[in-house]
Short mmCIF file of C-alpha atoms in Angstrom, two decimals:
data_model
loop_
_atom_site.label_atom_id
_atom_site.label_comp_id
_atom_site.label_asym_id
_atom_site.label_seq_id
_atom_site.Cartn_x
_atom_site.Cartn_y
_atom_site.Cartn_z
CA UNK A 1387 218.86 28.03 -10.09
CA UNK A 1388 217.91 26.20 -6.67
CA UNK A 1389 215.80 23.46 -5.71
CA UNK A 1390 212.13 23.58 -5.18
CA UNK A 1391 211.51 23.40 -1.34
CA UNK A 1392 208.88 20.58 -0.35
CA UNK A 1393 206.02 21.53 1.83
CA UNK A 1394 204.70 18.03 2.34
CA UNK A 1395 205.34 18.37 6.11
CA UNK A 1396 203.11 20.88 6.52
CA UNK A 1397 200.56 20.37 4.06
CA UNK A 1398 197.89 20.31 6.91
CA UNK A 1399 199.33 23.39 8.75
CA UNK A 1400 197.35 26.74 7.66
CA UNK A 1401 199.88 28.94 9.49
CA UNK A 1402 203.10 27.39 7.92
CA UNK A 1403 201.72 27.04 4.49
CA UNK A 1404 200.90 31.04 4.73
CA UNK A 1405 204.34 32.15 6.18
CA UNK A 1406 205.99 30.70 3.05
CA UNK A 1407 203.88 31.78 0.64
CA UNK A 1408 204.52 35.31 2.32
CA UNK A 1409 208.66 34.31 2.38
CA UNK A 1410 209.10 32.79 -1.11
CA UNK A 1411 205.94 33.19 -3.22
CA UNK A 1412 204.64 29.37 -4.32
CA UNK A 1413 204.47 25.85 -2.53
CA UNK A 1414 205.43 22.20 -4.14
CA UNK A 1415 203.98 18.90 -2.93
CA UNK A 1416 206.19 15.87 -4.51
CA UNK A 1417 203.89 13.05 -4.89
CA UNK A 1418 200.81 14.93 -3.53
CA UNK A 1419 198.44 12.99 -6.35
CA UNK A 1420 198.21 9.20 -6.99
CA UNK A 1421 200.06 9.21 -10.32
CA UNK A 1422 197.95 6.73 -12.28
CA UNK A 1423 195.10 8.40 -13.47
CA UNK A 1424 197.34 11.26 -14.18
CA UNK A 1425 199.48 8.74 -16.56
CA UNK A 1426 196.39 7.68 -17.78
CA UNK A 1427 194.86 10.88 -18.58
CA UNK A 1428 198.27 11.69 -20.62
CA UNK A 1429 197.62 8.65 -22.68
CA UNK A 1430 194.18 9.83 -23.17
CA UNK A 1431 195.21 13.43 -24.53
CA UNK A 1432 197.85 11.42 -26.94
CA UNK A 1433 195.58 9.69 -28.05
CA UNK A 1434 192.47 12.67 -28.63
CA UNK A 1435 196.20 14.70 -30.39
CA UNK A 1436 196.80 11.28 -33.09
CA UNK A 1437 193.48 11.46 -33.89
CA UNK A 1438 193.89 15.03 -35.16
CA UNK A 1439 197.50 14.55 -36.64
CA UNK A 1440 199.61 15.37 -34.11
CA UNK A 1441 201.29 12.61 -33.43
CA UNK A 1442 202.41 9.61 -36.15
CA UNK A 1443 199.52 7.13 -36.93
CA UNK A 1444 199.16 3.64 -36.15
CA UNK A 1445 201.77 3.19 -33.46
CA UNK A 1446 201.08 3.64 -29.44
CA UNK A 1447 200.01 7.19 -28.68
CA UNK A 1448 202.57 7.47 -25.59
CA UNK A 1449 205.44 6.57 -27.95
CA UNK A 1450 204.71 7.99 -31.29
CA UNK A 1451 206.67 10.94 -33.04
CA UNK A 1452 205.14 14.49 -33.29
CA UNK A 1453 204.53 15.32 -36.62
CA UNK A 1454 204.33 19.45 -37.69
CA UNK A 1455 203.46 22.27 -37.83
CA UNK A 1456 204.07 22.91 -34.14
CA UNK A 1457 200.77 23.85 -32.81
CA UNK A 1458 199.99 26.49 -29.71
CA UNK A 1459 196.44 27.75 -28.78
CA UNK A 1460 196.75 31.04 -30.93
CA UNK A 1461 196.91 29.10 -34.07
CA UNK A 1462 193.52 27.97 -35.97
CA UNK A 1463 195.35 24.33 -36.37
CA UNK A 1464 195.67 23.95 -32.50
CA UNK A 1465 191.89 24.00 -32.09
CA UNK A 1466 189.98 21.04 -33.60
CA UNK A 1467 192.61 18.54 -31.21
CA UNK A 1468 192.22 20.65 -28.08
CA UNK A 1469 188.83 20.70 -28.29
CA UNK A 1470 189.10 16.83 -28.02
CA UNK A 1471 191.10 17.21 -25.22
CA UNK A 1472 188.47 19.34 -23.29
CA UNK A 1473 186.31 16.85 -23.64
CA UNK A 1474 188.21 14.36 -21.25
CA UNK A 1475 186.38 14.68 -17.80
CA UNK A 1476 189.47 13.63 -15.63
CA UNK A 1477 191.53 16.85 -17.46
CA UNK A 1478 188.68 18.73 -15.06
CA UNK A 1479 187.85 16.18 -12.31
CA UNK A 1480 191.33 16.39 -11.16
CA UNK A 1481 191.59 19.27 -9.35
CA UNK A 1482 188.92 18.00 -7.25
CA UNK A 1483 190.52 15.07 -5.86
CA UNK A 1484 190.73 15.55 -1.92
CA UNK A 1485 194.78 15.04 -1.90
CA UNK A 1486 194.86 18.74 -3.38
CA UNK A 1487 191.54 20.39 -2.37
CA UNK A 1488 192.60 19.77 1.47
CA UNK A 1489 195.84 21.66 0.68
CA UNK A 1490 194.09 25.00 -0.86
CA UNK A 1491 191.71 24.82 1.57
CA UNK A 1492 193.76 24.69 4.10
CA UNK A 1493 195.52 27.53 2.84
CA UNK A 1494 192.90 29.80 1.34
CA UNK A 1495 190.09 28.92 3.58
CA UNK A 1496 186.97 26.79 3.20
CA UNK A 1497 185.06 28.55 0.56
CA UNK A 1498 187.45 28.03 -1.69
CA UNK A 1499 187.04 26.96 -5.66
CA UNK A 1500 188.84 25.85 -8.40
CA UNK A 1501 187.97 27.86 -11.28
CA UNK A 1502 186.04 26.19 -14.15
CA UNK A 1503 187.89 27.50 -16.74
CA UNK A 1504 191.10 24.68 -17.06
CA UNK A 1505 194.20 25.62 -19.26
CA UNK A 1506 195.64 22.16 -20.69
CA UNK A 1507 199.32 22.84 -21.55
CA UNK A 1508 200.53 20.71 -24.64
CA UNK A 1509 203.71 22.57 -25.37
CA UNK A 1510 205.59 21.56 -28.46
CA UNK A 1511 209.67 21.54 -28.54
CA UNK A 1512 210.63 25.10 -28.79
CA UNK A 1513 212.94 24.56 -31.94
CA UNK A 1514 209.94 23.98 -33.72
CA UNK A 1515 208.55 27.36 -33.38
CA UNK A 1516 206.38 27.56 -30.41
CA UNK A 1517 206.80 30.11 -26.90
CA UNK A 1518 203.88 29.44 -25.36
CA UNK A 1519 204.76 30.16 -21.16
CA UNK A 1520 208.52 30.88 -21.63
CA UNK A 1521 208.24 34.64 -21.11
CA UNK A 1522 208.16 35.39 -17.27
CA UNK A 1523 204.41 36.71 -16.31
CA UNK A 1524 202.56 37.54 -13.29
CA UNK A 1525 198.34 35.82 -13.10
CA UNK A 1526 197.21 38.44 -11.81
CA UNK A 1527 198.40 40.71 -14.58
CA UNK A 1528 196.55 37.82 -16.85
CA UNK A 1529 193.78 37.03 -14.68
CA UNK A 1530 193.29 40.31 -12.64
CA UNK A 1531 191.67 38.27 -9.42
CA UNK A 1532 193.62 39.32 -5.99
CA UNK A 1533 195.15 36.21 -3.96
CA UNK A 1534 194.07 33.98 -6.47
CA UNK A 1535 196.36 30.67 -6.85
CA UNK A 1536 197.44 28.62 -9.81
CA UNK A 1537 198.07 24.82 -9.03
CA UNK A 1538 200.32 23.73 -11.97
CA UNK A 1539 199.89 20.20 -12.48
CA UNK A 1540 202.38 17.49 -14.69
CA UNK A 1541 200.92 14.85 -16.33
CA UNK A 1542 203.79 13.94 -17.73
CA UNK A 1543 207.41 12.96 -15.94
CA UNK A 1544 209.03 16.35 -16.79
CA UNK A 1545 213.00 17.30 -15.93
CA UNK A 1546 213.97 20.70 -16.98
CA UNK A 1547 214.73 19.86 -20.36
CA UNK A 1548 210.96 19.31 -21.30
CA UNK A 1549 210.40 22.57 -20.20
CA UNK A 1550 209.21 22.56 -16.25
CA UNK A 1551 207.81 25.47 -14.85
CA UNK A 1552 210.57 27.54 -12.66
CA UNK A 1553 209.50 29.96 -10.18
CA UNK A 1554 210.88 33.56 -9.42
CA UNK A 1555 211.31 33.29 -5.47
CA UNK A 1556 210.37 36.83 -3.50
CA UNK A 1557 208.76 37.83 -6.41
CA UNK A 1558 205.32 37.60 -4.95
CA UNK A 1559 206.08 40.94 -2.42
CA UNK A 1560 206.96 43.10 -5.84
CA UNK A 1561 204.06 44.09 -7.02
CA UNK A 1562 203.55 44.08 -10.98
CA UNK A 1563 206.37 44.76 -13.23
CA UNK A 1564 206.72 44.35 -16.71
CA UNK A 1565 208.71 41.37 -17.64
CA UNK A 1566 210.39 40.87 -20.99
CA UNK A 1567 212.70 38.43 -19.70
CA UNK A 1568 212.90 34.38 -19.97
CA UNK A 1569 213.77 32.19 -16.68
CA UNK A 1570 217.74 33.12 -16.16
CA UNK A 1571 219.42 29.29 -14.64
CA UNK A 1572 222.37 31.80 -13.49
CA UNK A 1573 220.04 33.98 -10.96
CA UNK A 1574 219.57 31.91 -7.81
CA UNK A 1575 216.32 33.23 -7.02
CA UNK A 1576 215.02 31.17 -9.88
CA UNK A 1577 213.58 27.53 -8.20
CA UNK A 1578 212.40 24.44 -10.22
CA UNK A 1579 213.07 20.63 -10.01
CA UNK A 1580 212.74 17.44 -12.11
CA UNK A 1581 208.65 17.12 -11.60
CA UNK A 1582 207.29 13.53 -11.62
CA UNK A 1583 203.82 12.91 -12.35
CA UNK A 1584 201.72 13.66 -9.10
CA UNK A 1585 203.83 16.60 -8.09
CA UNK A 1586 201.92 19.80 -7.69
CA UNK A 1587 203.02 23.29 -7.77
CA UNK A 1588 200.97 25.90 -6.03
CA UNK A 1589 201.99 29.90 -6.02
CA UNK A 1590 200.22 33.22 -5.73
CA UNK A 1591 198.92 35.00 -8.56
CA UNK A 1592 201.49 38.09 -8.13
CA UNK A 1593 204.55 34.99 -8.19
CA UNK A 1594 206.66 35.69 -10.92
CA UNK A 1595 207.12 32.25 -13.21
CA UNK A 1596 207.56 30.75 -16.36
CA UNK A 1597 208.62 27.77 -18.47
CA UNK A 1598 211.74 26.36 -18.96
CA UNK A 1599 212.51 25.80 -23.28
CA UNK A 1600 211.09 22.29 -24.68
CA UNK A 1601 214.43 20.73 -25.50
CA UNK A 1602 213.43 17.39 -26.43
CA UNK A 1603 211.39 16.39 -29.51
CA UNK A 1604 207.95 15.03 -27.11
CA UNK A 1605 205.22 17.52 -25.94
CA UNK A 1606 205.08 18.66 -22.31
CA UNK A 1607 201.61 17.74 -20.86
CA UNK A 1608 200.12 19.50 -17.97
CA UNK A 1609 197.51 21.86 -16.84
CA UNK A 1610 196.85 24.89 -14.84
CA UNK A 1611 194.26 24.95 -12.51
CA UNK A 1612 193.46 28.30 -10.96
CA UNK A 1613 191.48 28.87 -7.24
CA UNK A 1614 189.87 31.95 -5.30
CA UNK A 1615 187.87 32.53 -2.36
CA UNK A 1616 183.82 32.70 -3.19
CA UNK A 1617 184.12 35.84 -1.19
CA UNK A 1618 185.93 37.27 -3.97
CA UNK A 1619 184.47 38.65 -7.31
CA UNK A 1620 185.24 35.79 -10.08
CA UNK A 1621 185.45 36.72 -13.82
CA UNK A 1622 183.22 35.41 -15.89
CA UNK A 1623 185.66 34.06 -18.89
CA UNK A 1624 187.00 32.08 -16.05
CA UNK A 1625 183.30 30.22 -15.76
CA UNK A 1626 183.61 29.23 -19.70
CA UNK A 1627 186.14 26.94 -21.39
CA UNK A 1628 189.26 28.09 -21.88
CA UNK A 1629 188.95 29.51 -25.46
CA UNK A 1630 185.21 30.11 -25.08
CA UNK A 1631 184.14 31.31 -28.38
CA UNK A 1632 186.57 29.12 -30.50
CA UNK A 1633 185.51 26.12 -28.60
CA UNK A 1634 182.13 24.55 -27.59
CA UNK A 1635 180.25 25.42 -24.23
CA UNK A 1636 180.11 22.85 -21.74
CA UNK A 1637 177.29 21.30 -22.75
CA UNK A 1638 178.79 19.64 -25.99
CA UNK A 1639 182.57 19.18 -24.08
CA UNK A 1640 180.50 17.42 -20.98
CA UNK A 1641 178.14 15.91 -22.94
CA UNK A 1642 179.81 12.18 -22.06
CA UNK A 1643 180.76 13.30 -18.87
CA UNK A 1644 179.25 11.24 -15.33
CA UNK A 1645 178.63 14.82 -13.83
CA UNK A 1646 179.48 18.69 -14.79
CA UNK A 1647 179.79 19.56 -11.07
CA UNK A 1648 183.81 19.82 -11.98
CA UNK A 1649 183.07 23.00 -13.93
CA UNK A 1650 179.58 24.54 -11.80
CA UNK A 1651 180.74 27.66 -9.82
CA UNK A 1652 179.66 27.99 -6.16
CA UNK A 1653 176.32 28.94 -5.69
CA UNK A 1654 175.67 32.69 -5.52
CA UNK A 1655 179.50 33.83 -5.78
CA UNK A 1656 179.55 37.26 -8.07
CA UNK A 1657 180.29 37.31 -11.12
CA UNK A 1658 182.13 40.33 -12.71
CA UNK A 1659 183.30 41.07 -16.49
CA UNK A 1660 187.15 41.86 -16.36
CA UNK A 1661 188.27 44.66 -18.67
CA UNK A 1662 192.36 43.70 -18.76
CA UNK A 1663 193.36 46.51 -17.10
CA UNK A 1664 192.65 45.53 -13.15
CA UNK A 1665 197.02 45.41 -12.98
CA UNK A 1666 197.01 48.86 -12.73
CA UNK A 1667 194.92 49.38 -9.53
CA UNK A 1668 196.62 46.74 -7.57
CA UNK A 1669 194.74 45.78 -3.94
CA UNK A 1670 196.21 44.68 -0.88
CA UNK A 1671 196.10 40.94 -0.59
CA UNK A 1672 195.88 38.85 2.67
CA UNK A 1673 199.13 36.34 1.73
CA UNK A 1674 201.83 38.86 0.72
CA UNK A 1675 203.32 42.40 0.66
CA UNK A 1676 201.94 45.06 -2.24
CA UNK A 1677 204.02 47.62 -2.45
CA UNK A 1678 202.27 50.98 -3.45
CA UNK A 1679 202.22 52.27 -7.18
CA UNK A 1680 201.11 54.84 -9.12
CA UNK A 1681 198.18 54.10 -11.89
CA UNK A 1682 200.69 54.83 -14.79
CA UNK A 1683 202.92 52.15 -13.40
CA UNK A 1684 200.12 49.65 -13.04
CA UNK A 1685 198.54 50.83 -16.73
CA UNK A 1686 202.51 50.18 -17.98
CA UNK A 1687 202.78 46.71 -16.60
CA UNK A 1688 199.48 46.37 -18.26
CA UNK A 1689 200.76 47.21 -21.70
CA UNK A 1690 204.42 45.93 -21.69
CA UNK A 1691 201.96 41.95 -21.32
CA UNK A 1692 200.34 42.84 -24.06
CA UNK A 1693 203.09 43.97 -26.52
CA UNK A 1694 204.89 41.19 -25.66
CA UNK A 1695 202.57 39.26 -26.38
CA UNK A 1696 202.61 40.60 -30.10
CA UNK A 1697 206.36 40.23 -30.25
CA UNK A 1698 205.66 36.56 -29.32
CA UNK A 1699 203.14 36.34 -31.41
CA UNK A 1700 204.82 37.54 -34.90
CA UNK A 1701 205.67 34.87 -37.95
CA UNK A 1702 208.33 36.59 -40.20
CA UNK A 1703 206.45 34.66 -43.12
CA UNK A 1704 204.10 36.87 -42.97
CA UNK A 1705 205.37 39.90 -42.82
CA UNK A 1706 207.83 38.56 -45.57
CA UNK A 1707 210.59 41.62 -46.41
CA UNK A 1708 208.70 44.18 -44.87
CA UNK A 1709 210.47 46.80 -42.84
CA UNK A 1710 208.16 48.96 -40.32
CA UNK A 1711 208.09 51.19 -37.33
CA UNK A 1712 204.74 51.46 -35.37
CA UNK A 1713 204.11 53.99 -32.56
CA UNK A 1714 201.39 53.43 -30.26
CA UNK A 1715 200.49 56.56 -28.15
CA UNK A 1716 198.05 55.09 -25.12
CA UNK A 1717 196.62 57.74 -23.00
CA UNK A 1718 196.13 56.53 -19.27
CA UNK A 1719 193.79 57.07 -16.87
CA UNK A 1720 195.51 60.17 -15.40
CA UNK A 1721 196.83 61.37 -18.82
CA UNK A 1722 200.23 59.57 -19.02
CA UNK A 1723 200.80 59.18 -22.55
CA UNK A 1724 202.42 55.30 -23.03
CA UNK A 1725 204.57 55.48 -25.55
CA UNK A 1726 205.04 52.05 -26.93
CA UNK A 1727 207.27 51.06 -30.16
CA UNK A 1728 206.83 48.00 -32.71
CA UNK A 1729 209.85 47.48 -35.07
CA UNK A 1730 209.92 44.78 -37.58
CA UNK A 1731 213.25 44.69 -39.94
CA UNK A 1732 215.24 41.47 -40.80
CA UNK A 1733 212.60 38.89 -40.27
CA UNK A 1734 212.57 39.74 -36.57
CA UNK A 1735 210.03 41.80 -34.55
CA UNK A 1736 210.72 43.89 -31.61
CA UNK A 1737 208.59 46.13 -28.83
CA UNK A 1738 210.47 48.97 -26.57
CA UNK A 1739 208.47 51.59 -24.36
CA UNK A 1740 209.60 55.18 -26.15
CA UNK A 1741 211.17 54.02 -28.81
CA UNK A 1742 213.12 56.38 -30.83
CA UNK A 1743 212.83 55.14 -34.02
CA UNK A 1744 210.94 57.59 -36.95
CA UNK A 1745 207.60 55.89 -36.78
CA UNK A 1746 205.73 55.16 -40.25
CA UNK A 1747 202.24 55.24 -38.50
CA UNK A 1748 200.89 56.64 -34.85
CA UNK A 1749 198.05 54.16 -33.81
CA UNK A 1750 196.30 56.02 -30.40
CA UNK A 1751 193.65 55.18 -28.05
CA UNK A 1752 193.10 55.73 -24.23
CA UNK A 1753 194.69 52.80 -22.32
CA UNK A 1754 190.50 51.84 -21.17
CA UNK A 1755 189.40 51.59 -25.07
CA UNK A 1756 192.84 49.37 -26.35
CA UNK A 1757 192.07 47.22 -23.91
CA UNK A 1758 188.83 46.31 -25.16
CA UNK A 1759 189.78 46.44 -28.81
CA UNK A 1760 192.95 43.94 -28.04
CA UNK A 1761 190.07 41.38 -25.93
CA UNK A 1762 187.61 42.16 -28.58
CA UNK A 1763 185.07 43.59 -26.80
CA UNK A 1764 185.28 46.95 -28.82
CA UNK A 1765 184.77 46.50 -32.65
CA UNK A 1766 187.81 48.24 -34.19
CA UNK A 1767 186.13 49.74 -37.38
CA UNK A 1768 183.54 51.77 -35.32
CA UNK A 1769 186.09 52.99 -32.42
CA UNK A 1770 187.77 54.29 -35.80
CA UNK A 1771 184.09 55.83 -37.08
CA UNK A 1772 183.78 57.04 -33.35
CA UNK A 1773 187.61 58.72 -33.05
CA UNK A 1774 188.33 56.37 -29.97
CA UNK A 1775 190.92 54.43 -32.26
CA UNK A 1776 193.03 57.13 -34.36
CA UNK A 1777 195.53 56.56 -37.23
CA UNK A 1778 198.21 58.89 -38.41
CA UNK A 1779 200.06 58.24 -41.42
CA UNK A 1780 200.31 55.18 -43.20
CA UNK A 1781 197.08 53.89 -42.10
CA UNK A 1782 197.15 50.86 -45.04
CA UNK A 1783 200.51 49.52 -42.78
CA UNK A 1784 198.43 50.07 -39.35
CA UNK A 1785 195.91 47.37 -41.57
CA UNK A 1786 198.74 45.27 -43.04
CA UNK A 1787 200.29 44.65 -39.53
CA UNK A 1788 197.37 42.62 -38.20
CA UNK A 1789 198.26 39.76 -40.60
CA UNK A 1790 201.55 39.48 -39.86
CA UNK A 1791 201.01 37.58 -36.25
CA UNK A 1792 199.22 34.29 -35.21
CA UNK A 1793 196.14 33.26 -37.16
#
């Protein structure tokens, strides 16, 4: 694994900044932010986390000992403490301090904005039972936005063994690919570097990245802070909170805030609702190479994110001594069937694209309908009622299943 390059020396140079995002996919400013309303802003989420158990009563916030269950944002018992942390204005004034905003403006162009939507990290040590950000993953595959960037932000000192995000260089002229893999420290195209608080870490949204393992026994603090053009169509999850729906709106988070301009969109920027499935359709972008690919790749790349999510997602608890083989049979756009596999024997839960197990139960949709089932835009009962969601065979362990992940 190499070194993070340093593009401090040409923060202010449009030209340069572009030719190595084209070259090697991301940029990192050391010491781009004044650290100490950072550090304070980590106190301040320690402190929001005690008050909700997370941390050991009546001793400093900044020093005291997590106590479990490990907590990630697809668990019920994460919610009621991050909601306290979204209500911290400086978690969402930050990005718009001028130290970074000159940077992505500089290299995205003037109309640029920083999405309201922020994603706080509090990632718990990975021996306790938590993933979150360790499987390699592509934005746009998540987000589904064109040459939009991610600024990942520590608010927290953070070497690699409290679980710093690494970076896949070259990935960024690859297109989408499904990824099942972790960050590999022997495979020299991986970069990363011991981040102090103030660092910043900017990369394209087709950059290949994830997070080193939590080693330690403290949580890893930081945030993800995600910018487009106004030019560009902007989905409209990304306007909410993150967690809209499980959380409050704005108005209750900023209701103590000085101002809610940190999270207030440009004026008259369009607003589009994202379906999940804009990977498979790839555009051209203006910062790096796209090679071409068929719909059936894009629809697989598409897929392979979402079943590994569900492998990441499973809690052996649940399923208890259960055995089970799921097919999924997802009919593309241009009739590819997607053949996807779910396995769960020995505690353990595994996903493979044409699996050859003897599967127990066929579940099958068109790739357009899953993916509005899976975001919940598509009530499951009634695409059942209306034959878009079908079930062959044991249709009680198709039911069964859906308890046996994150609550």
């Amino acid at each position: 694994m190499r070194e993070l390059v340093d593009s401090t020396r040409i923060a202010d140079d449009p030209a340069a900044l572009r030719a190595r995002v084209a070259d090697e996919g991301y940029l990192f400013f050391r010491g781009l932010l004044d650290p100490a309303p950072i550090q304070k802003l980590a106190r301040d989420i320690r402190t929001a986390l005690q008050a909700d158990g997370w941390l050991a009563e009546g001793v400093d916030p900044d020093v005291a000992e997590l106590r479990p269950p490990a907590r990630d944002f697809k668990n019920v018992n994460f919610l009621p403490g991050y909601t306290n942390v979204q209500k911290i204005e400086y978690l969402h004034a930050l990005p718009h301090q001028p130290a970074l905003t000159s940077v992505v403006q500089a290299l995205i162009g003037p109309d640029v904005f920083c999405h309201p939507r922020k994603v706080a990290r509090l990632v718990w040590p990975t021996e306790l039972g938590t993933t979150p950000g360790i499987y390699v993953h592509q934005d746009f595959v998540v987000e589904g936005v064109m040459d939009m960037f991610t600024t990942w932000v520590p608010f927290v000192d953070c070497p690699p063994e409290l679980g710093g995000l690494a970076i896949l260089t070259g990935s960024q002229n690859e297109g989408v690919s499904p990824r099942f893999d972790h960050v590999d420290p022997a495979d020299d195209r991986w970069a990363t570097t011991s981040y102090q608080v103030g660092d910043v870490l900017l990369f394209h949204c087709l950059t290949a990245h994830g997070a080193l393992p939590n080693r330690t026994d403290r949580l890893r603090l930081s945030a993800d802070y995600r910018w487009q053009s106004a030019a560009t169509p902007v989905p409209a999850e990304a306007l909410g909170p993150h967690l809209a729906g499980a959380l409050p709106g704005w108005d209750e988070l900023g209701a103590n805030w000085t101002t809610r301009s940190w999270v207030r969109p440009p004026a008259g920027v369009r607003v589009v609702e994202r379906t999940g499935g804009e990977a498979a359709e790839i555009p051209p972008s203006e910062f790096v190479t796209v090679p071409a690919q068929t719909p059936a790749e894009g629809e697989h790349v598409v897929l392979a994110g979402l079943f590994n999510n569900m492998r990441d997602a499973f809690r052996p608890t649940k399923a208890g001594s259960r055995e089970a083989v799921i097919d999924y049979h997802i009919t593309g756009k241009n009739g590819t069937d997607h053949h996807w596999q779910l396995v769960v024997s020995g505690g353990e839960c595994s996903v493979a694209a044409a699996g050859q197990r003897a599967g127990q139960v066929a579940i099958s949709s068109s790739f357009s309908d899953y993916l509005r089932i899976v975001s919940g835009k598509m009530d499951p009962m009634s695409a059942l009622g209306s034959g878009r969601l079908r079930i062959e065979g044991a249709a009680e362990l198709a039911v069964e299943q859906l308890n046996w992940f994150r609550d």
